Structure formats: C-alpha cells, structure tokens
C-alpha cells in the first residue's frame, strides 16, 4: 500500500484532470462570444443552442462522475497499482469527454457513431469506477477503518450495466441518440436500493 502522501497526489491529480476537462468544455463557447456583438444574446442562443446543450450535459456528466469519485476516495486511505491503473482509465475518459462533446454539438451529431462515442466514453468512466470500488472492497485495508464493510458494488454495477445497455441501444437504434442515457435514472434508483439492503448484512 502506498504512503499517505502518494495517495494525496493521486487524488489531486484526478481533481486536476477533472478541472481541466470541465474548462475545455467551455472553450468552444468562448469562440462564439463575438457573435453577441452583432446579433445579440437571443440570436446567440438560437444559433448555438446545440453547443450550449452539449456543454451543459457534459458539465453535468463530469460533475456526476467527480461526485462519485470523490465520495469513493473519501473512504480510502491508500491504493495499489491495479487501483492506480483503473484510476488512469477513469481520468482518460474524463479528459477525452470534451472531444465527443464537440462532435455532439455540431452537425456531425447526425452521424450514428457520434452518440455511441459519447456514451462509450461514459461507459469507460463508469466501468473504471466500478473496478476501483471492487479493488477497494477486495482489500479492506485500503478503506478507512470506520467505514470498512459499508462499500458495496450494487450502485456502481447498476450504473455500469445501464451505460452498456444505453450504448447497445444507441448502436442498434441510432435515432434514439443521447436519450438512451435516461436509462441511468431507474438504474441509479435500483442500485441505491440494493446498496441500502446490503448494508445490514455487511455491518
């Protein structure tokens, strides 16, 4: 197990990647600011609505993944090499997300693989989170002593399975597009309920 200083550096690196990715999302919108001078704010929203939607969606996605990551790592005190590599996959998916976001915001969004690339990126992030959590459960010493036995895979697995199903739906029925992500809402409810039911047995 790594020392506390190394663990803090891992967390700080993860947070920095999230901050940079979130910042990159807004840069394409900055380039459209010049349109405000000539056409006004109303026209800007009308002409660049898809870009604003893509930014809002991806910013919410990144915030959601960070909150999950933050809550998980708040329970940990150390890491192993497999956990580090799983976290690298998580960071890579977050850093990559601005690219499919840019595709979604323009006419290329009509291409059937655009939504699949976007959802696939989320699949990688969700899957990496599940692996990180699985490693933490398999090695209780990685967890803070006062929370050992409270981690379960139910919510993470439910979210990852829903992501994979959404990806399949997007690939088989391209017209559905990003609406397939609505599957995450019932999946999260089911996962949270299963996690609560499992807690008494683990404590």
PDB file of C-alpha atoms in Angstrom:
ATOM      1  CA  UNK A   1       0.000   0.000   0.000  1.00  0.00           C
ATOM      2  CA  UNK A   2       1.296   3.431  -0.840  1.00  0.00           C
ATOM      3  CA  UNK A   3       2.022   6.128   1.710  1.00  0.00           C
ATOM      4  CA  UNK A   4      -0.487   8.862   2.511  1.00  0.00           C
ATOM      5  CA  UNK A   5       1.470  11.452   0.520  1.00  0.00           C
ATOM      6  CA  UNK A   6       1.268   9.299  -2.594  1.00  0.00           C
ATOM      7  CA  UNK A   7      -2.461   8.800  -2.086  1.00  0.00           C
ATOM      8  CA  UNK A   8      -2.998  12.560  -1.768  1.00  0.00           C
ATOM      9  CA  UNK A   9      -1.069  13.113  -5.005  1.00  0.00           C
ATOM     10  CA  UNK A  10      -3.286  10.589  -6.786  1.00  0.00           C
ATOM     11  CA  UNK A  11      -6.427  12.372  -5.606  1.00  0.00           C
ATOM     12  CA  UNK A  12      -5.010  15.786  -6.510  1.00  0.00           C
ATOM     13  CA  UNK A  13      -4.057  14.562  -9.989  1.00  0.00           C
ATOM     14  CA  UNK A  14      -7.572  13.205 -10.516  1.00  0.00           C
ATOM     15  CA  UNK A  15      -9.100  16.511  -9.427  1.00  0.00           C
ATOM     16  CA  UNK A  16      -6.784  18.436 -11.757  1.00  0.00           C
ATOM     17  CA  UNK A  17      -7.835  16.300 -14.739  1.00  0.00           C
ATOM     18  CA  UNK A  18     -11.496  16.942 -13.922  1.00  0.00           C
ATOM     19  CA  UNK A  19     -10.895  20.698 -13.619  1.00  0.00           C
ATOM     20  CA  UNK A  20      -9.065  20.857 -16.955  1.00  0.00           C
ATOM     21  CA  UNK A  21     -11.703  18.766 -18.748  1.00  0.00           C
ATOM     22  CA  UNK A  22     -14.509  20.955 -17.388  1.00  0.00           C
ATOM     23  CA  UNK A  23     -12.627  24.054 -18.526  1.00  0.00           C
ATOM     24  CA  UNK A  24     -12.078  22.654 -22.018  1.00  0.00           C
ATOM     25  CA  UNK A  25     -15.828  22.217 -22.401  1.00  0.00           C
ATOM     26  CA  UNK A  26     -16.438  25.959 -22.343  1.00  0.00           C
ATOM     27  CA  UNK A  27     -13.659  26.984 -24.742  1.00  0.00           C
ATOM     28  CA  UNK A  28     -15.736  26.407 -27.924  1.00  0.00           C
ATOM     29  CA  UNK A  29     -18.413  28.677 -26.444  1.00  0.00           C
ATOM     30  CA  UNK A  30     -15.869  31.420 -25.839  1.00  0.00           C
ATOM     31  CA  UNK A  31     -15.191  31.494 -29.574  1.00  0.00           C
ATOM     32  CA  UNK A  32     -18.849  32.316 -30.208  1.00  0.00           C
ATOM     33  CA  UNK A  33     -18.808  35.343 -27.904  1.00  0.00           C
ATOM     34  CA  UNK A  34     -18.034  37.646 -30.836  1.00  0.00           C
ATOM     35  CA  UNK A  35     -21.471  36.862 -32.274  1.00  0.00           C
ATOM     36  CA  UNK A  36     -23.100  38.636 -29.341  1.00  0.00           C
ATOM     37  CA  UNK A  37     -21.845  41.996 -30.536  1.00  0.00           C
ATOM     38  CA  UNK A  38     -23.521  41.734 -33.926  1.00  0.00           C
ATOM     39  CA  UNK A  39     -26.555  39.519 -33.411  1.00  0.00           C
ATOM     40  CA  UNK A  40     -27.420  39.852 -29.722  1.00  0.00           C
ATOM     41  CA  UNK A  41     -27.770  37.241 -26.989  1.00  0.00           C
ATOM     42  CA  UNK A  42     -31.095  35.950 -28.312  1.00  0.00           C
ATOM     43  CA  UNK A  43     -29.645  35.056 -31.681  1.00  0.00           C
ATOM     44  CA  UNK A  44     -26.625  33.518 -29.987  1.00  0.00           C
ATOM     45  CA  UNK A  45     -28.812  31.094 -28.066  1.00  0.00           C
ATOM     46  CA  UNK A  46     -30.837  30.302 -31.172  1.00  0.00           C
ATOM     47  CA  UNK A  47     -27.817  29.709 -33.398  1.00  0.00           C
ATOM     48  CA  UNK A  48     -25.685  27.867 -30.847  1.00  0.00           C
ATOM     49  CA  UNK A  49     -28.319  26.043 -28.825  1.00  0.00           C
ATOM     50  CA  UNK A  50     -26.832  22.623 -29.563  1.00  0.00           C
ATOM     51  CA  UNK A  51     -23.412  23.752 -28.360  1.00  0.00           C
ATOM     52  CA  UNK A  52     -24.880  25.161 -25.137  1.00  0.00           C
ATOM     53  CA  UNK A  53     -26.828  21.938 -24.576  1.00  0.00           C
ATOM     54  CA  UNK A  54     -23.717  19.814 -25.162  1.00  0.00           C
ATOM     55  CA  UNK A  55     -21.758  21.943 -22.696  1.00  0.00           C
ATOM     56  CA  UNK A  56     -24.460  21.723 -20.020  1.00  0.00           C
ATOM     57  CA  UNK A  57     -24.857  17.966 -20.483  1.00  0.00           C
ATOM     58  CA  UNK A  58     -21.145  17.197 -20.364  1.00  0.00           C
ATOM     59  CA  UNK A  59     -20.535  19.540 -17.439  1.00  0.00           C
ATOM     60  CA  UNK A  60     -23.283  17.736 -15.517  1.00  0.00           C
ATOM     61  CA  UNK A  61     -21.794  14.368 -16.521  1.00  0.00           C
ATOM     62  CA  UNK A  62     -18.323  15.368 -15.334  1.00  0.00           C
ATOM     63  CA  UNK A  63     -19.737  16.725 -12.063  1.00  0.00           C
ATOM     64  CA  UNK A  64     -21.630  13.484 -11.507  1.00  0.00           C
ATOM     65  CA  UNK A  65     -18.560  11.340 -12.121  1.00  0.00           C
ATOM     66  CA  UNK A  66     -16.473  13.564  -9.861  1.00  0.00           C
ATOM     67  CA  UNK A  67     -19.012  13.357  -7.044  1.00  0.00           C
ATOM     68  CA  UNK A  68     -18.970   9.554  -7.238  1.00  0.00           C
ATOM     69  CA  UNK A  69     -15.172   9.513  -7.410  1.00  0.00           C
ATOM     70  CA  UNK A  70     -14.926  11.993  -4.524  1.00  0.00           C
ATOM     71  CA  UNK A  71     -17.293  10.015  -2.297  1.00  0.00           C
ATOM     72  CA  UNK A  72     -15.380   6.793  -3.003  1.00  0.00           C
ATOM     73  CA  UNK A  73     -11.901   8.192  -2.419  1.00  0.00           C
ATOM     74  CA  UNK A  74     -13.074   9.911   0.775  1.00  0.00           C
ATOM     75  CA  UNK A  75     -13.440   6.383   2.171  1.00  0.00           C
ATOM     76  CA  UNK A  76      -9.960   5.292   1.153  1.00  0.00           C
ATOM     77  CA  UNK A  77      -6.589   5.815   2.791  1.00  0.00           C
ATOM     78  CA  UNK A  78      -4.307   4.149   0.263  1.00  0.00           C
ATOM     79  CA  UNK A  79      -4.067   2.471  -3.108  1.00  0.00           C
ATOM     80  CA  UNK A  80      -2.471  -0.377  -5.039  1.00  0.00           C
ATOM     81  CA  UNK A  81      -1.011  -0.441  -8.540  1.00  0.00           C
ATOM     82  CA  UNK A  82      -4.159  -2.010 -10.066  1.00  0.00           C
ATOM     83  CA  UNK A  83      -6.232   0.725  -8.465  1.00  0.00           C
ATOM     84  CA  UNK A  84      -3.894   3.364  -9.893  1.00  0.00           C
ATOM     85  CA  UNK A  85      -4.292   1.951 -13.410  1.00  0.00           C
ATOM     86  CA  UNK A  86      -8.060   1.772 -13.044  1.00  0.00           C
ATOM     87  CA  UNK A  87      -7.980   5.408 -11.958  1.00  0.00           C
ATOM     88  CA  UNK A  88      -5.865   6.279 -15.012  1.00  0.00           C
ATOM     89  CA  UNK A  89      -8.587   4.797 -17.234  1.00  0.00           C
ATOM     90  CA  UNK A  90     -11.126   6.907 -15.326  1.00  0.00           C
ATOM     91  CA  UNK A  91      -9.037  10.055 -15.828  1.00  0.00           C
ATOM     92  CA  UNK A  92      -8.520   9.262 -19.511  1.00  0.00           C
ATOM     93  CA  UNK A  93     -12.258   9.009 -20.102  1.00  0.00           C
ATOM     94  CA  UNK A  94     -12.875  12.310 -18.318  1.00  0.00           C
ATOM     95  CA  UNK A  95     -10.080  14.029 -20.256  1.00  0.00           C
ATOM     96  CA  UNK A  96     -11.455  12.617 -23.542  1.00  0.00           C
ATOM     97  CA  UNK A  97     -15.059  13.692 -22.948  1.00  0.00           C
ATOM     98  CA  UNK A  98     -14.660  17.228 -24.423  1.00  0.00           C
ATOM     99  CA  UNK A  99     -13.948  15.616 -27.820  1.00  0.00           C
ATOM    100  CA  UNK A 100     -17.258  13.721 -28.246  1.00  0.00           C
ATOM    101  CA  UNK A 101     -18.959  16.739 -26.685  1.00  0.00           C
ATOM    102  CA  UNK A 102     -17.661  18.872 -29.531  1.00  0.00           C
ATOM    103  CA  UNK A 103     -18.924  16.306 -32.053  1.00  0.00           C
ATOM    104  CA  UNK A 104     -22.363  16.219 -30.441  1.00  0.00           C
ATOM    105  CA  UNK A 105     -22.654  19.999 -30.577  1.00  0.00           C
ATOM    106  CA  UNK A 106     -22.284  20.247 -34.377  1.00  0.00           C
ATOM    107  CA  UNK A 107     -23.896  18.741 -37.445  1.00  0.00           C
ATOM    108  CA  UNK A 108     -21.689  15.666 -37.120  1.00  0.00           C
ATOM    109  CA  UNK A 109     -24.056  14.722 -34.300  1.00  0.00           C
ATOM    110  CA  UNK A 110     -26.293  13.277 -37.010  1.00  0.00           C
ATOM    111  CA  UNK A 111     -23.715  10.563 -37.623  1.00  0.00           C
ATOM    112  CA  UNK A 112     -24.833   7.328 -35.928  1.00  0.00           C
ATOM    113  CA  UNK A 113     -21.462   6.804 -34.232  1.00  0.00           C
ATOM    114  CA  UNK A 114     -21.306  10.227 -32.575  1.00  0.00           C
ATOM    115  CA  UNK A 115     -23.711   9.405 -29.753  1.00  0.00           C
ATOM    116  CA  UNK A 116     -22.110   5.970 -29.449  1.00  0.00           C
ATOM    117  CA  UNK A 117     -18.698   7.573 -28.916  1.00  0.00           C
ATOM    118  CA  UNK A 118     -20.153   9.877 -26.272  1.00  0.00           C
ATOM    119  CA  UNK A 119     -21.937   7.087 -24.387  1.00  0.00           C
ATOM    120  CA  UNK A 120     -18.956   4.780 -24.844  1.00  0.00           C
ATOM    121  CA  UNK A 121     -16.721   7.321 -23.130  1.00  0.00           C
ATOM    122  CA  UNK A 122     -19.134   7.365 -20.213  1.00  0.00           C
ATOM    123  CA  UNK A 123     -19.060   3.552 -20.167  1.00  0.00           C
ATOM    124  CA  UNK A 124     -15.292   3.628 -19.673  1.00  0.00           C
ATOM    125  CA  UNK A 125     -15.581   6.113 -16.798  1.00  0.00           C
ATOM    126  CA  UNK A 126     -18.352   4.121 -15.129  1.00  0.00           C
ATOM    127  CA  UNK A 127     -16.555   0.816 -15.629  1.00  0.00           C
ATOM    128  CA  UNK A 128     -13.310   2.217 -14.223  1.00  0.00           C
ATOM    129  CA  UNK A 129     -15.183   3.471 -11.157  1.00  0.00           C
ATOM    130  CA  UNK A 130     -16.656   0.010 -10.649  1.00  0.00           C
ATOM    131  CA  UNK A 131     -13.204  -1.595 -10.879  1.00  0.00           C
ATOM    132  CA  UNK A 132     -11.769   0.919  -8.386  1.00  0.00           C
ATOM    133  CA  UNK A 133     -14.582   0.156  -5.970  1.00  0.00           C
ATOM    134  CA  UNK A 134     -14.172  -3.599  -6.482  1.00  0.00           C
ATOM    135  CA  UNK A 135     -10.461  -3.350  -5.643  1.00  0.00           C
ATOM    136  CA  UNK A 136     -11.239  -1.318  -2.521  1.00  0.00           C
ATOM    137  CA  UNK A 137     -13.761  -3.926  -1.394  1.00  0.00           C
ATOM    138  CA  UNK A 138     -11.363  -6.797  -2.069  1.00  0.00           C
ATOM    139  CA  UNK A 139      -8.640  -5.075   0.003  1.00  0.00           C
ATOM    140  CA  UNK A 140     -10.332  -3.693   3.162  1.00  0.00           C
ATOM    141  CA  UNK A 141      -7.022  -2.207   4.344  1.00  0.00           C
ATOM    142  CA  UNK A 142      -7.397   0.422   1.639  1.00  0.00           C
ATOM    143  CA  UNK A 143     -10.525   1.723   3.359  1.00  0.00           C
ATOM    144  CA  UNK A 144     -10.780   3.984   6.364  1.00  0.00           C
ATOM    145  CA  UNK A 145     -11.265   1.871   9.436  1.00  0.00           C
ATOM    146  CA  UNK A 146     -14.566   3.457  10.440  1.00  0.00           C
ATOM    147  CA  UNK A 147     -16.219   2.761   7.060  1.00  0.00           C
ATOM    148  CA  UNK A 148     -14.951  -0.744   6.352  1.00  0.00           C
ATOM    149  CA  UNK A 149     -17.780  -3.026   5.368  1.00  0.00           C
ATOM    150  CA  UNK A 150     -20.003  -0.235   4.072  1.00  0.00           C
ATOM    151  CA  UNK A 151     -18.827  -0.306   0.452  1.00  0.00           C
ATOM    152  CA  UNK A 152     -20.918  -2.329  -1.989  1.00  0.00           C
ATOM    153  CA  UNK A 153     -20.803  -2.786  -5.736  1.00  0.00           C
ATOM    154  CA  UNK A 154     -24.559  -2.650  -6.323  1.00  0.00           C
ATOM    155  CA  UNK A 155     -24.872   1.012  -7.292  1.00  0.00           C
ATOM    156  CA  UNK A 156     -21.678   1.028  -9.365  1.00  0.00           C
ATOM    157  CA  UNK A 157     -22.621  -2.159 -11.203  1.00  0.00           C
ATOM    158  CA  UNK A 158     -26.166  -0.952 -11.868  1.00  0.00           C
ATOM    159  CA  UNK A 159     -24.818   2.276 -13.350  1.00  0.00           C
ATOM    160  CA  UNK A 160     -22.243   0.483 -15.496  1.00  0.00           C
ATOM    161  CA  UNK A 161     -24.763  -2.057 -16.777  1.00  0.00           C
ATOM    162  CA  UNK A 162     -27.152   0.787 -17.637  1.00  0.00           C
ATOM    163  CA  UNK A 163     -24.336   2.537 -19.523  1.00  0.00           C
ATOM    164  CA  UNK A 164     -23.586  -0.596 -21.525  1.00  0.00           C
ATOM    165  CA  UNK A 165     -27.278  -1.089 -22.314  1.00  0.00           C
ATOM    166  CA  UNK A 166     -27.510   2.564 -23.383  1.00  0.00           C
ATOM    167  CA  UNK A 167     -24.516   2.054 -25.664  1.00  0.00           C
ATOM    168  CA  UNK A 168     -26.126  -1.008 -27.253  1.00  0.00           C
ATOM    169  CA  UNK A 169     -29.377   0.918 -27.734  1.00  0.00           C
ATOM    170  CA  UNK A 170     -27.521   3.779 -29.408  1.00  0.00           C
ATOM    171  CA  UNK A 171     -25.700   1.395 -31.735  1.00  0.00           C
ATOM    172  CA  UNK A 172     -28.801  -0.631 -32.653  1.00  0.00           C
ATOM    173  CA  UNK A 173     -31.219   2.314 -32.768  1.00  0.00           C
ATOM    174  CA  UNK A 174     -29.126   5.378 -33.735  1.00  0.00           C
ATOM    175  CA  UNK A 175     -32.213   7.594 -33.853  1.00  0.00           C
ATOM    176  CA  UNK A 176     -32.542   7.298 -30.066  1.00  0.00           C
ATOM    177  CA  UNK A 177     -29.277   9.166 -29.631  1.00  0.00           C
ATOM    178  CA  UNK A 178     -28.379  10.507 -26.210  1.00  0.00           C
ATOM    179  CA  UNK A 179     -31.926   9.919 -24.975  1.00  0.00           C
ATOM    180  CA  UNK A 180     -30.674   6.420 -24.160  1.00  0.00           C
ATOM    181  CA  UNK A 181     -28.919   7.965 -21.159  1.00  0.00           C
ATOM    182  CA  UNK A 182     -32.318   8.249 -19.471  1.00  0.00           C
ATOM    183  CA  UNK A 183     -31.802   4.589 -18.560  1.00  0.00           C
ATOM    184  CA  UNK A 184     -29.424   5.815 -15.876  1.00  0.00           C
ATOM    185  CA  UNK A 185     -32.226   7.214 -13.725  1.00  0.00           C
ATOM    186  CA  UNK A 186     -34.011   3.922 -12.968  1.00  0.00           C
ATOM    187  CA  UNK A 187     -30.641   2.145 -12.774  1.00  0.00           C
ATOM    188  CA  UNK A 188     -29.433   4.563 -10.092  1.00  0.00           C
ATOM    189  CA  UNK A 189     -32.626   4.086  -8.102  1.00  0.00           C
ATOM    190  CA  UNK A 190     -32.298   0.305  -8.264  1.00  0.00           C
ATOM    191  CA  UNK A 191     -28.599   0.426  -7.390  1.00  0.00           C
ATOM    192  CA  UNK A 192     -29.139   2.692  -4.396  1.00  0.00           C
ATOM    193  CA  UNK A 193     -31.939   0.491  -3.087  1.00  0.00           C
ATOM    194  CA  UNK A 194     -29.844  -2.668  -3.438  1.00  0.00           C
ATOM    195  CA  UNK A 195     -26.933  -0.968  -1.678  1.00  0.00           C
ATOM    196  CA  UNK A 196     -29.114   0.008   1.271  1.00  0.00           C
ATOM    197  CA  UNK A 197     -30.442  -3.519   1.553  1.00  0.00           C
ATOM    198  CA  UNK A 198     -26.936  -4.962   1.524  1.00  0.00           C
ATOM    199  CA  UNK A 199     -25.558  -2.736   4.281  1.00  0.00           C
ATOM    200  CA  UNK A 200     -27.059  -4.557   7.287  1.00  0.00           C
ATOM    201  CA  UNK A 201     -25.556  -7.830   6.093  1.00  0.00           C
ATOM    202  CA  UNK A 202     -22.122  -6.239   5.747  1.00  0.00           C
ATOM    203  CA  UNK A 203     -22.054  -4.418   9.067  1.00  0.00           C
TER     204      UNK A 203
END
